CSV table of C-alpha atoms in Angstrom, one decimal:
chain,number,residue,atom,x,y,z
A,1,MET,CA,12.2,11.3,15.8
A,2,ARG,CA,11.1,7.6,15.6
A,3,THR,CA,12.8,5.4,13.3
A,4,LEU,CA,10.7,2.9,12.0
A,5,LYS,CA,11.5,-0.7,11.7
A,6,ILE,CA,10.8,-2.3,8.0
A,7,GLU,CA,9.0,-5.4,8.4
A,8,PRO,CA,8.8,-8.1,6.0
A,9,LEU,CA,5.5,-7.7,4.1
A,10,THR,CA,3.2,-10.9,5.4
A,11,GLN,CA,-0.2,-11.3,5.1
A,12,ALA,CA,-0.8,-11.7,9.2
A,13,ALA,CA,1.3,-8.5,9.8
A,14,PHE,CA,-0.4,-6.4,7.2
A,15,ALA,CA,-4.0,-7.4,7.8
A,16,PRO,CA,-4.9,-4.8,9.8
A,17,PHE,CA,-4.3,-2.4,7.2
A,18,GLY,CA,-5.3,-4.3,4.1
A,19,ASP,CA,-4.8,-7.4,1.9
A,20,VAL,CA,-1.2,-8.7,0.6
A,21,ILE,CA,-1.6,-9.7,-3.0
A,22,GLU,CA,0.6,-12.4,-3.9
A,23,SER,CA,0.2,-16.2,-5.1
A,24,GLN,CA,2.7,-17.6,-2.6
A,25,GLY,CA,1.1,-19.7,-0.3
A,26,ARG,CA,-2.3,-19.1,-1.6
A,27,ASP,CA,-5.0,-21.4,-2.9
A,28,PHE,CA,-5.6,-21.9,-6.7
A,29,PHE,CA,-7.7,-23.7,-9.0
A,30,LEU,CA,-6.9,-24.6,-12.8
A,31,ILE,CA,-8.6,-22.7,-15.7
A,32,ASN,CA,-8.0,-22.8,-19.4
A,33,ASN,CA,-7.9,-26.6,-19.8
A,34,GLY,CA,-5.3,-26.8,-17.0
A,35,SER,CA,-2.8,-24.6,-18.5
A,36,THR,CA,-3.4,-21.8,-16.0
A,37,ARG,CA,-3.7,-21.4,-12.1
A,38,ARG,CA,-6.0,-18.6,-11.2
A,39,TYR,CA,-5.3,-17.4,-7.7
A,40,HIS,CA,-8.9,-16.2,-7.2
A,41,GLN,CA,-10.1,-12.9,-5.3
A,42,LEU,CA,-6.8,-11.9,-3.5
A,43,ALA,CA,-8.3,-8.7,-2.7
A,44,SER,CA,-11.7,-6.8,-2.8
A,45,VAL,CA,-12.2,-3.7,-4.0
A,46,GLN,CA,-14.0,-1.6,-1.5
A,47,THR,CA,-16.3,1.4,-2.6
A,48,SER,CA,-18.7,3.5,-0.8
A,49,ALA,CA,-21.4,4.2,-3.0
A,50,PRO,CA,-23.3,1.7,-5.8
A,51,GLU,CA,-22.4,4.1,-8.6
A,52,ASP,CA,-18.7,4.1,-7.7
A,53,GLN,CA,-16.4,2.3,-10.2
A,54,ALA,CA,-13.3,0.4,-9.6
A,55,ILE,CA,-10.7,1.4,-12.0
A,56,ILE,CA,-7.2,0.2,-13.2
A,57,SER,CA,-4.3,2.7,-13.7
A,58,ILE,CA,-0.8,2.8,-14.2
A,59,PHE,CA,1.7,4.8,-11.8
A,60,VAL,CA,5.1,5.5,-12.8
A,61,ALA,CA,6.9,6.3,-9.5
A,62,GLN,CA,10.2,8.0,-8.7
A,63,GLY,CA,12.6,6.8,-6.1
A,64,LEU,CA,12.5,9.1,-3.1
A,65,PRO,CA,15.8,10.0,-1.3
A,66,MET,CA,16.2,7.8,1.6
A,67,PRO,CA,16.6,7.8,4.6
A,68,LEU,CA,13.1,9.7,4.4
A,69,THR,CA,11.9,12.0,6.8
A,70,VAL,CA,7.9,11.1,6.9
A,71,CYS,CA,6.2,14.5,7.0
A,72,MET,CA,2.8,13.4,5.9
A,73,LEU,CA,0.2,10.2,5.2
A,74,GLU,CA,-2.8,10.1,3.4
A,75,ARG,CA,-6.2,8.0,3.2
A,76,HIS,CA,-8.9,7.2,0.9
A,77,PRO,CA,-12.2,7.3,3.1
A,78,LEU,CA,-14.6,6.2,0.0
A,79,GLY,CA,-12.6,3.3,-1.4
A,80,SER,CA,-9.7,0.8,-1.3
A,81,GLN,CA,-6.3,1.2,-3.3
A,82,ALA,CA,-4.3,-1.5,-4.5
A,83,PHE,CA,-0.7,-1.3,-5.7
A,84,MET,CA,1.0,-4.3,-7.9
A,85,PRO,CA,4.8,-3.6,-8.8
A,86,LEU,CA,4.9,-4.4,-12.6
A,87,LEU,CA,8.8,-4.5,-12.9
A,88,GLY,CA,9.5,-6.8,-10.0
A,89,HIS,CA,11.4,-4.1,-7.9
A,90,PRO,CA,10.9,-4.4,-4.2
A,91,PHE,CA,9.2,-1.2,-2.6
A,92,LEU,CA,8.6,0.1,0.8
A,93,ILE,CA,4.8,0.5,2.5
A,94,LEU,CA,4.2,2.6,5.4
A,95,VAL,CA,0.8,2.5,7.1
A,96,ALA,CA,-1.0,3.4,10.1
A,97,PRO,CA,-4.6,2.5,11.4
A,98,PRO,CA,-7.7,4.2,10.2
A,99,GLY,CA,-9.0,7.0,12.5
A,100,ASP,CA,-9.6,10.7,12.6
A,101,THR,CA,-5.9,11.4,12.4
A,102,PRO,CA,-2.9,9.1,12.0
A,103,ASP,CA,-1.1,7.9,15.2
A,104,PRO,CA,2.7,8.0,14.4
A,105,GLN,CA,3.2,5.7,17.2
A,106,GLN,CA,1.0,3.1,15.7
A,107,ALA,CA,2.7,3.4,12.2
A,108,ARG,CA,4.5,0.5,10.6
A,109,ALA,CA,6.8,0.0,7.8
A,110,PHE,CA,6.9,-3.1,5.5
A,111,ARG,CA,9.3,-3.9,2.4
A,112,SER,CA,7.4,-6.1,-0.5
A,113,ASP,CA,9.9,-8.3,-2.3
A,114,GLY,CA,8.6,-7.0,-5.7
A,115,ARG,CA,6.3,-10.0,-6.4
A,116,GLN,CA,3.9,-8.8,-3.6
A,117,GLY,CA,1.3,-6.0,-3.8
A,118,VAL,CA,-0.9,-4.4,-1.2
A,119,ASN,CA,-4.5,-3.4,-1.1
A,120,TYR,CA,-5.0,-0.7,1.5
A,121,HIS,CA,-8.4,-0.9,3.1
A,122,ARG,CA,-10.8,2.3,3.1
A,123,GLY,CA,-9.6,4.8,5.5
A,124,VAL,CA,-6.1,3.2,6.3
A,125,TRP,CA,-3.5,6.1,6.4
A,126,HIS,CA,-0.3,5.3,4.1
A,127,HIS,CA,2.4,7.0,2.6
A,128,PRO,CA,2.2,7.6,-1.2
A,129,ILE,CA,4.3,5.2,-3.2
A,130,LEU,CA,7.7,4.5,-1.8
A,131,ALA,CA,9.5,3.2,-4.9
A,132,LEU,CA,13.1,2.1,-4.1
A,133,GLN,CA,14.3,2.4,-7.8
A,134,ALA,CA,14.9,5.7,-9.9
A,135,GLN,CA,11.8,4.7,-11.8
A,136,ASP,CA,9.3,1.8,-11.0
A,137,GLU,CA,6.0,0.9,-12.3
A,138,PHE,CA,2.8,-0.1,-10.6
A,139,LEU,CA,-0.6,-1.3,-11.6
A,140,VAL,CA,-3.1,0.6,-9.2
A,141,VAL,CA,-6.7,-0.5,-8.6
A,142,ASP,CA,-8.9,2.0,-7.1
A,143,ARG,CA,-12.2,4.1,-7.0
A,144,ARG,CA,-13.5,6.4,-9.3
A,145,GLY,CA,-16.8,8.5,-8.1
A,146,ALA,CA,-18.3,11.5,-6.6
A,147,GLY,CA,-16.7,13.1,-3.6
A,148,ASP,CA,-13.3,13.8,-2.3
A,149,ASN,CA,-11.5,10.4,-1.9
A,150,CYS,CA,-7.9,11.8,-0.6
A,151,ASP,CA,-7.2,13.1,3.0
A,152,GLU,CA,-3.8,14.1,3.6
A,153,TYR,CA,-2.4,14.6,7.2
A,154,PHE,CA,0.6,16.7,7.7
A,155,PHE,CA,2.6,15.9,11.0
A,156,ASP,CA,4.2,18.5,13.2
A,157,GLU,CA,8.0,18.3,13.8
A,158,THR,CA,7.4,16.4,16.9
A,159,GLN,CA,5.5,13.7,15.0
A,160,ARG,CA,7.7,13.0,12.1
A,161,LEU,CA,9.2,9.7,11.5
A,162,LEU,CA,12.4,8.4,9.9
A,163,LEU,CA,12.2,5.4,7.1
A,164,ASP,CA,15.8,4.1,6.5
A,165,PRO,CA,15.7,1.0,4.4
A,166,ASN,CA,19.4,0.5,5.6
A,167,GLN,CA,18.1,0.2,8.9
A,168,ALA,CA,15.9,-3.2,8.1
């Protein structure tokens, strides 16, 4: 079983999978008579059809027992999906490039600092929320529309991965 190295979440490292949503090091302009910085369009919502809608939800996630044997990944072929932590807690991100099935040899793991969110591009394989707290909250922006927008892939025993936040 391959143990994943958990990388810091950076825009450059995460670019093949989506966008890092953060203000650190990003351009802004002033609004509201100069009292507010607007970090504009840090990510774009991707949808596959003109009648699709971007929706905003809050997910309350339970932390999973760690180290975690990764048995499955999912993808959203019809739209992007963004997660922004609401309580400032670090969380883990596990991704693999788009394709018919996820390639466990190309899987990568990242750690958000709790102020960074992610926007998974359409078709990017990823693990469901990997909260590190007993209970954590995320603002989620994704697609609503016709069609099945969640594919799951279950690894056989030889493909499974180990995710251990203590091995960073």
